[in-house]
Amino acid sequence: MVLILRLFLTSSIHLLPDTVLICKITYTISVFSRDQMKKARSSRGAPAGTEIRKLDHIVPWDTLKAQVLAAISSALNPTTLVFEDYSITFTVPRQVTTPIQLNDDTKYDHLVEDALKIKKDANAKIVVEPKLVQPFQEQVTQNKENNEADNDNRKEKKRSRIPATRDILLANAALNAEIGKLRDKYICPTGRCPTGHCFVDPDDPDHFPLGNTHVESWAAAILKGPEFATIKKPPHDDLFNKINPIRLAARTPLLQRRAELRDKEKAANNTAPQINFNFPLDIANLFCPIPAALPPPPAVLDHNTSPMLIPASMIPGPALSIDDFCTQYDLDADICDRFKQHKFKGTKVFAYVALNDLKEMQFVGGEIAELKVAIAAWWAQILPA
């Protein structure tokens, strides 16, 4: 008896008439709300409610369970109180530092055994956390309703599946096919492009990343016809303006087709038989009248000395808006704004603009020079490839 009293000397102890040793265990029950559980553990703050219960160590598990439910009801006041809707764990100071689930008699016996190892003031901490899933009773009811609905509508139930090719519209199927070809062809060779796909022109080492929007626009242009785009040549729209616009414009499929037709015509003309007659020079001169004096050759117009923005010998390039022209040929925003300030809408009026007009519009020498370079590149677009 002395040894038993020494073991539990500092615990709250009282003896029954039959000398059974009874110890009191203090339970601190902390209850958290469902809203707190949605936050990070460090941001939850104090529990929604805290209850302290002192129970004999010999009380059954159902007694402690009832006390936990009472603490939940006091702190949260739920509509329905179901034990399975909560995650309940316990720790014991210096004995059980890692939380253990408290949900049956075995775990409860483990709690009591560890709590009694404390020499003074046997205690344990219980934490109650609502589960973020559907409450148990509501889940049982809903599962029952779902099972009944499944039995009634089993024949009409639609299974989600990947749509078959025959279910896809022909236009969408063709577009998806072109998108697949482009993605297969333009995989980034280095793997450094953020999208994993890029366009690398043979004459330009820079990678142009291809996103979903680029690929869809390119595929749609391919479906319109080769004069708009091919799998080797991207379309001419705002998404692809950064791909060396001057050189790409000069290599459009339409211009290449025209150049091929011209080459075929020249080849056809060269295949005609040629018959050459050679006469002595004296005899040939008898049949030739005395040639008239040749007129002086026309003066060659120097583009740099022309008073006009577009010299008379230069054919204007394709019609563009002022915004597109300045963007395509990398002109400063000041140049674009000054054109807009004087009500210029497009390039078709450039043929009537004199250099003096530009100076009156407050263009400085460097801006005029940049504009001439852009005009030359713009004019180069209509030249044969």
Coordinates of C-alpha atoms in Angstrom, one line a residue:
M1 CA 0.0 0.0 0.0
V2 CA 2.9 2.4 0.7
L3 CA 4.3 1.8 -2.8
I4 CA 0.9 2.5 -4.4
L5 CA 0.4 5.7 -2.4
R6 CA 3.9 6.9 -3.3
L7 CA 3.2 6.2 -7.0
F8 CA 0.1 8.4 -7.0
L9 CA 1.1 10.7 -4.2
T10 CA 0.6 14.0 -6.1
S11 CA -2.5 12.9 -8.1
S12 CA -6.0 13.7 -6.9
I13 CA -6.9 10.5 -5.2
H14 CA -9.7 9.2 -3.1
L15 CA -10.5 5.7 -1.8
L16 CA -13.7 3.8 -2.1
P17 CA -14.9 1.8 0.8
D18 CA -13.4 -1.4 -0.8
T19 CA -10.0 0.4 -0.9
V20 CA -10.0 0.8 -4.8
L21 CA -7.6 3.6 -5.7
I22 CA -9.4 6.3 -7.8
C23 CA -7.5 9.1 -9.7
K24 CA -8.9 12.3 -11.1
I25 CA -7.8 13.2 -14.7
T26 CA -8.3 16.8 -15.9
Y27 CA -9.4 17.0 -19.5
T28 CA -9.0 20.3 -21.4
I29 CA -11.3 20.2 -24.4
S30 CA -10.6 22.8 -27.1
V31 CA -13.2 23.1 -29.9
F32 CA -12.5 24.7 -33.3
S33 CA -15.2 25.9 -35.7
R34 CA -15.5 24.9 -39.4
D35 CA -14.5 28.4 -40.6
Q36 CA -11.3 28.2 -38.5
M37 CA -10.4 24.8 -40.2
K38 CA -10.5 26.5 -43.6
K39 CA -7.5 28.6 -42.6
A40 CA -3.9 27.7 -42.1
R41 CA -3.1 26.3 -38.7
S42 CA -1.0 29.3 -37.8
S43 CA -3.9 31.6 -38.6
R44 CA -6.8 29.9 -36.8
G45 CA -6.4 31.8 -33.6
A46 CA -7.9 30.7 -30.2
P47 CA -10.4 27.9 -30.2
A48 CA -14.1 28.7 -30.5
G49 CA -14.7 27.2 -27.1
T50 CA -12.7 25.6 -24.3
E51 CA -14.2 23.3 -21.6
I52 CA -12.4 21.7 -18.6
R53 CA -13.7 18.4 -17.2
K54 CA -12.4 16.4 -14.2
L55 CA -13.3 12.7 -14.4
D56 CA -12.4 9.6 -12.6
H57 CA -9.9 7.4 -14.4
I58 CA -12.3 4.5 -14.2
V59 CA -15.2 6.1 -16.0
P60 CA -16.1 4.3 -19.3
W61 CA -15.3 5.7 -22.7
D62 CA -19.0 6.7 -23.3
T63 CA -18.8 9.1 -20.3
L64 CA -15.9 11.0 -21.8
K65 CA -17.5 10.9 -25.2
A66 CA -20.7 12.5 -23.8
Q67 CA -18.6 15.2 -22.2
V68 CA -16.9 15.9 -25.5
L69 CA -20.2 16.2 -27.3
A70 CA -21.5 18.6 -24.6
A71 CA -18.4 20.8 -25.2
I72 CA -19.1 20.8 -28.9
S73 CA -22.7 21.7 -28.4
S74 CA -21.7 24.6 -26.0
A75 CA -19.1 26.0 -28.4
L76 CA -20.6 25.5 -31.8
N77 CA -24.3 24.9 -31.2
P78 CA -24.7 22.8 -34.4
T79 CA -28.1 21.8 -35.9
T80 CA -27.3 18.2 -35.6
L81 CA -24.7 16.8 -33.2
V82 CA -22.9 13.7 -34.7
F83 CA -19.7 12.4 -33.2
E84 CA -18.4 11.2 -36.6
D85 CA -18.5 14.7 -38.0
Y86 CA -15.5 15.7 -36.0
S87 CA -11.8 14.8 -35.8
I88 CA -11.0 14.3 -32.1
T89 CA -7.4 13.9 -31.0
F90 CA -5.6 13.9 -27.6
T91 CA -2.1 14.6 -26.3
V92 CA -0.6 14.1 -22.8
P93 CA 2.2 16.4 -21.6
R94 CA 5.6 14.7 -21.8
Q95 CA 4.0 11.4 -22.6
V96 CA 2.1 11.7 -25.9
T97 CA 3.3 14.7 -27.9
T98 CA 2.0 13.6 -31.3
P99 CA -1.8 13.9 -31.5
I100 CA -3.6 10.5 -31.5
Q101 CA -7.2 10.0 -32.7
L102 CA -9.6 9.4 -29.9
N103 CA -12.5 7.5 -31.3
D104 CA -12.9 4.2 -29.5
D105 CA -12.3 2.3 -26.2
T106 CA -8.8 1.2 -27.1
K107 CA -7.6 4.8 -27.7
Y108 CA -9.3 5.9 -24.5
D109 CA -7.5 3.3 -22.5
H110 CA -4.3 4.4 -24.0
L111 CA -5.1 8.0 -23.0
V112 CA -5.9 7.1 -19.4
E113 CA -2.7 4.9 -19.1
D114 CA -0.5 7.7 -20.3
A115 CA -2.2 10.4 -18.2
L116 CA -1.7 8.4 -15.0
K117 CA 2.0 8.4 -15.6
I118 CA 2.1 12.1 -14.6
K119 CA 3.1 12.2 -11.0
K120 CA 1.2 15.4 -10.2
D121 CA -2.2 16.6 -11.6
A122 CA -2.8 14.0 -14.2
N123 CA -4.2 15.7 -17.3
A124 CA -4.7 15.5 -21.0
K125 CA -5.6 17.8 -23.8
I126 CA -8.4 17.0 -26.3
V127 CA -8.7 18.9 -29.6
V128 CA -12.0 18.8 -31.5
E129 CA -11.8 19.9 -35.2
P130 CA -14.9 19.7 -37.6
K131 CA -14.3 17.7 -40.7
L132 CA -14.4 19.7 -43.9
V133 CA -16.4 17.0 -45.6
Q134 CA -20.2 16.8 -45.6
P135 CA -21.7 16.0 -42.2
F136 CA -22.2 12.3 -41.6
Q137 CA -26.0 12.3 -41.3
E138 CA -26.5 14.5 -44.3
Q139 CA -24.0 12.4 -46.3
V140 CA -25.9 9.2 -45.4
T141 CA -29.2 10.8 -46.5
Q142 CA -27.8 12.1 -49.7
N143 CA -26.1 8.8 -50.6
K144 CA -29.5 7.1 -50.1
E145 CA -31.2 9.6 -52.4
N146 CA -28.5 9.2 -55.0
N147 CA -28.7 5.4 -54.9
E148 CA -32.5 5.6 -55.5
A149 CA -32.1 8.1 -58.4
D150 CA -29.4 5.9 -59.9
N151 CA -31.7 2.8 -59.8
D152 CA -34.6 4.8 -61.4
N153 CA -32.5 6.4 -64.2
R154 CA -29.8 3.8 -64.8
K155 CA -30.8 3.4 -68.4
E156 CA -30.9 7.1 -69.1
K157 CA -27.7 7.9 -67.3
K158 CA -25.0 9.5 -69.5
R159 CA -21.5 8.5 -69.0
S160 CA -18.8 11.1 -69.5
R161 CA -16.3 10.1 -72.1
I162 CA -13.9 11.6 -74.6
P163 CA -16.0 12.6 -77.7
A164 CA -15.4 10.4 -80.7
T165 CA -14.1 11.9 -83.9
R166 CA -17.5 11.4 -85.6
D167 CA -19.1 13.5 -82.9
I168 CA -16.9 16.5 -83.6
L169 CA -17.9 19.0 -86.3
L170 CA -15.9 18.7 -89.5
A171 CA -14.6 22.3 -89.2
N172 CA -13.4 21.7 -85.7
A173 CA -11.8 18.4 -86.7
A174 CA -9.9 20.0 -89.5
L175 CA -8.8 22.8 -87.2
N176 CA -7.7 20.4 -84.5
A177 CA -5.8 18.4 -87.1
E178 CA -3.8 21.5 -88.3
I179 CA -3.2 22.5 -84.7
G180 CA -1.7 19.0 -84.1
K181 CA 0.5 19.2 -87.1
L182 CA 1.8 22.6 -86.0
R183 CA 2.5 21.4 -82.5
D184 CA 4.4 18.4 -83.7
K185 CA 6.5 20.4 -86.1
Y186 CA 7.4 23.4 -83.9
I187 CA 8.5 21.8 -80.7
C188 CA 11.3 23.9 -79.2
P189 CA 14.6 22.3 -80.0
T190 CA 16.3 23.6 -76.9
G191 CA 13.3 23.2 -74.5
R192 CA 13.9 26.7 -73.1
C193 CA 10.7 28.4 -74.6
P194 CA 8.1 28.7 -71.9
T195 CA 5.3 27.3 -74.0
G196 CA 7.4 24.3 -75.3
H197 CA 6.8 25.3 -78.9
C198 CA 8.4 28.0 -81.0
F199 CA 9.0 29.2 -84.5
V200 CA 12.6 29.5 -85.6
D201 CA 13.2 31.0 -89.0
P202 CA 16.3 29.7 -90.9
D203 CA 17.5 33.3 -91.4
D204 CA 16.7 34.5 -87.8
P205 CA 18.2 32.6 -84.8
D206 CA 15.7 34.1 -82.4
H207 CA 13.0 31.8 -81.0
F208 CA 9.4 33.1 -81.3
P209 CA 7.3 31.3 -78.6
L210 CA 4.0 29.8 -79.9
G211 CA 1.2 29.9 -77.4
N212 CA -2.3 28.4 -77.8
T213 CA -3.6 31.6 -79.4
H214 CA -0.7 31.7 -82.0
V215 CA -1.2 28.0 -83.0
E216 CA -5.0 28.4 -83.3
S217 CA -4.7 31.5 -85.4
W218 CA -2.0 29.9 -87.6
A219 CA -4.2 26.7 -88.1
A220 CA -7.2 28.8 -89.0
A221 CA -5.2 30.7 -91.6
I222 CA -3.9 27.5 -93.1
L223 CA -7.5 26.3 -93.6
K224 CA -8.3 29.5 -95.6
G225 CA -5.7 28.6 -98.2
P226 CA -2.0 28.7 -99.0
E227 CA -2.2 32.4 -99.9
F228 CA -2.9 33.2 -96.3
A229 CA -0.5 30.7 -94.5
T230 CA 1.2 27.3 -94.8
I231 CA 2.7 25.0 -92.2
K232 CA 6.1 26.6 -93.0
K233 CA 4.9 30.2 -93.2
P234 CA 2.9 31.9 -90.4
P235 CA 0.0 34.2 -91.2
H236 CA 0.2 38.0 -91.4
D237 CA -1.6 39.2 -88.3
D238 CA -0.9 41.1 -85.2
L239 CA 0.2 38.0 -83.3
F240 CA 3.1 37.4 -85.7
N241 CA 4.3 40.9 -86.2
K242 CA 7.5 40.3 -84.4
I243 CA 8.7 37.6 -86.8
N244 CA 10.9 39.8 -89.1
P245 CA 7.8 41.4 -90.8
I246 CA 9.6 43.0 -93.7
R247 CA 11.3 39.7 -94.9
L248 CA 8.2 37.6 -94.3
A249 CA 6.0 40.0 -96.2
A250 CA 8.4 39.8 -99.2
R251 CA 8.1 36.0 -99.0
T252 CA 4.3 35.6 -98.8
P253 CA 2.9 32.6 -100.7
L254 CA 1.0 35.0 -103.1
L255 CA 4.1 36.8 -104.1
Q256 CA 6.1 33.6 -104.5
R257 CA 3.3 32.3 -106.7
R258 CA 3.5 35.3 -108.9
A259 CA 7.3 35.0 -109.2
E260 CA 6.9 31.3 -110.2
L261 CA 4.5 32.3 -112.9
R262 CA 6.9 34.9 -114.2
D263 CA 9.7 32.3 -114.2
K264 CA 7.6 29.9 -116.2
E265 CA 6.7 32.5 -118.8
K266 CA 10.4 33.4 -119.2
A267 CA 11.3 29.7 -119.6
A268 CA 8.6 29.2 -122.2
N269 CA 9.9 32.2 -124.2
N270 CA 13.4 30.8 -124.0
T271 CA 12.4 27.5 -125.5
A272 CA 11.4 29.0 -128.9
P273 CA 13.8 28.1 -131.7
Q274 CA 16.3 30.8 -132.7
I275 CA 17.7 31.2 -136.2
N276 CA 20.7 33.5 -136.7
F277 CA 21.7 35.1 -140.0
N278 CA 25.2 36.6 -140.4
F279 CA 25.8 39.2 -143.1
P280 CA 28.9 41.1 -143.8
L281 CA 28.9 44.5 -142.2
D282 CA 29.0 46.4 -145.5
I283 CA 26.0 44.6 -147.0
A284 CA 24.0 45.0 -143.8
N285 CA 24.6 48.8 -143.8
L286 CA 23.1 49.1 -147.3
F287 CA 19.6 48.1 -146.0
C288 CA 19.8 50.3 -142.8
P289 CA 18.9 54.0 -142.9
I290 CA 21.1 56.5 -141.3
P291 CA 20.1 56.4 -137.6
A292 CA 18.8 59.6 -136.1
A293 CA 20.7 61.2 -133.3
L294 CA 19.8 59.6 -130.0
P295 CA 18.0 61.9 -127.5
P296 CA 19.9 62.6 -124.3
P297 CA 19.2 60.0 -121.6
P298 CA 16.7 61.0 -119.0
A299 CA 18.0 62.3 -115.8
V300 CA 18.1 59.7 -113.1
L301 CA 15.9 60.7 -110.2
D302 CA 17.8 60.4 -106.9
H303 CA 15.5 59.4 -104.1
N304 CA 17.6 61.4 -101.7
T305 CA 17.1 64.6 -103.7
S306 CA 13.4 64.2 -104.4
P307 CA 11.2 66.8 -102.6
M308 CA 8.5 64.2 -102.0
L309 CA 8.3 61.5 -99.3
I310 CA 7.7 58.9 -102.0
P311 CA 9.8 59.7 -105.2
A312 CA 7.9 59.6 -108.5
S313 CA 10.0 56.5 -109.6
M314 CA 8.9 54.5 -106.5
I315 CA 5.7 52.5 -106.5
P316 CA 3.9 52.7 -103.1
G317 CA 3.7 49.6 -101.0
P318 CA 0.5 47.8 -99.7
A319 CA -2.1 49.9 -98.1
L320 CA -1.7 50.0 -94.3
S321 CA -3.2 51.9 -91.4
I322 CA -0.9 54.4 -89.7
D323 CA -0.8 52.2 -86.6
D324 CA 0.1 49.1 -88.6
F325 CA 2.7 50.9 -90.6
C326 CA 4.5 52.3 -87.6
T327 CA 4.3 49.0 -85.7
Q328 CA 5.4 46.9 -88.7
Y329 CA 8.5 49.1 -89.4
D330 CA 9.4 49.8 -85.8
L331 CA 8.8 53.5 -85.9
D332 CA 8.7 55.5 -82.6
A333 CA 5.3 56.3 -81.0
D334 CA 6.0 60.0 -81.5
I335 CA 6.0 59.6 -85.3
C336 CA 2.7 57.7 -85.2
D337 CA 1.1 60.2 -82.8
R338 CA 2.3 63.2 -85.0
F339 CA 0.7 61.6 -88.1
K340 CA -2.6 61.0 -86.2
Q341 CA -2.4 64.6 -84.9
H342 CA -2.5 65.8 -88.5
K343 CA -5.4 63.4 -89.4
F344 CA -3.4 60.9 -91.4
K345 CA -5.3 57.6 -91.5
G346 CA -3.3 55.4 -93.8
T347 CA -0.3 55.0 -96.2
K348 CA -2.2 55.7 -99.3
V349 CA -1.7 59.4 -98.9
F350 CA 2.1 59.2 -98.5
A351 CA 2.5 59.8 -102.3
Y352 CA 1.2 63.3 -101.8
V353 CA 3.4 64.3 -98.8
A354 CA 6.4 66.5 -99.4
L355 CA 9.4 66.6 -97.2
N356 CA 8.6 70.2 -96.4
D357 CA 5.2 69.1 -95.2
L358 CA 7.0 66.8 -92.7
K359 CA 9.1 69.7 -91.4
E360 CA 6.0 71.8 -91.0
M361 CA 4.5 68.9 -89.0
Q362 CA 7.5 69.3 -86.6
F363 CA 9.3 66.2 -87.8
V364 CA 13.1 66.5 -87.0
G365 CA 15.9 65.2 -89.2
G366 CA 16.4 61.8 -87.5
E367 CA 12.6 61.1 -87.6
I368 CA 12.5 61.9 -91.3
A369 CA 15.5 59.6 -92.0
E370 CA 13.8 56.8 -90.0
L371 CA 10.6 57.4 -92.0
K372 CA 12.6 57.1 -95.3
V373 CA 14.0 53.8 -94.2
A374 CA 10.6 52.5 -93.4
I375 CA 9.2 53.8 -96.8
A376 CA 12.0 51.9 -98.6
A377 CA 11.2 48.7 -96.7
W378 CA 7.5 49.2 -97.3
W379 CA 8.2 49.7 -101.1
A380 CA 10.3 46.5 -101.0
Q381 CA 7.3 44.4 -100.2
I382 CA 5.9 44.7 -103.7
L383 CA 9.1 43.6 -105.4
P384 CA 9.4 40.1 -106.7
A385 CA 11.0 37.6 -104.4

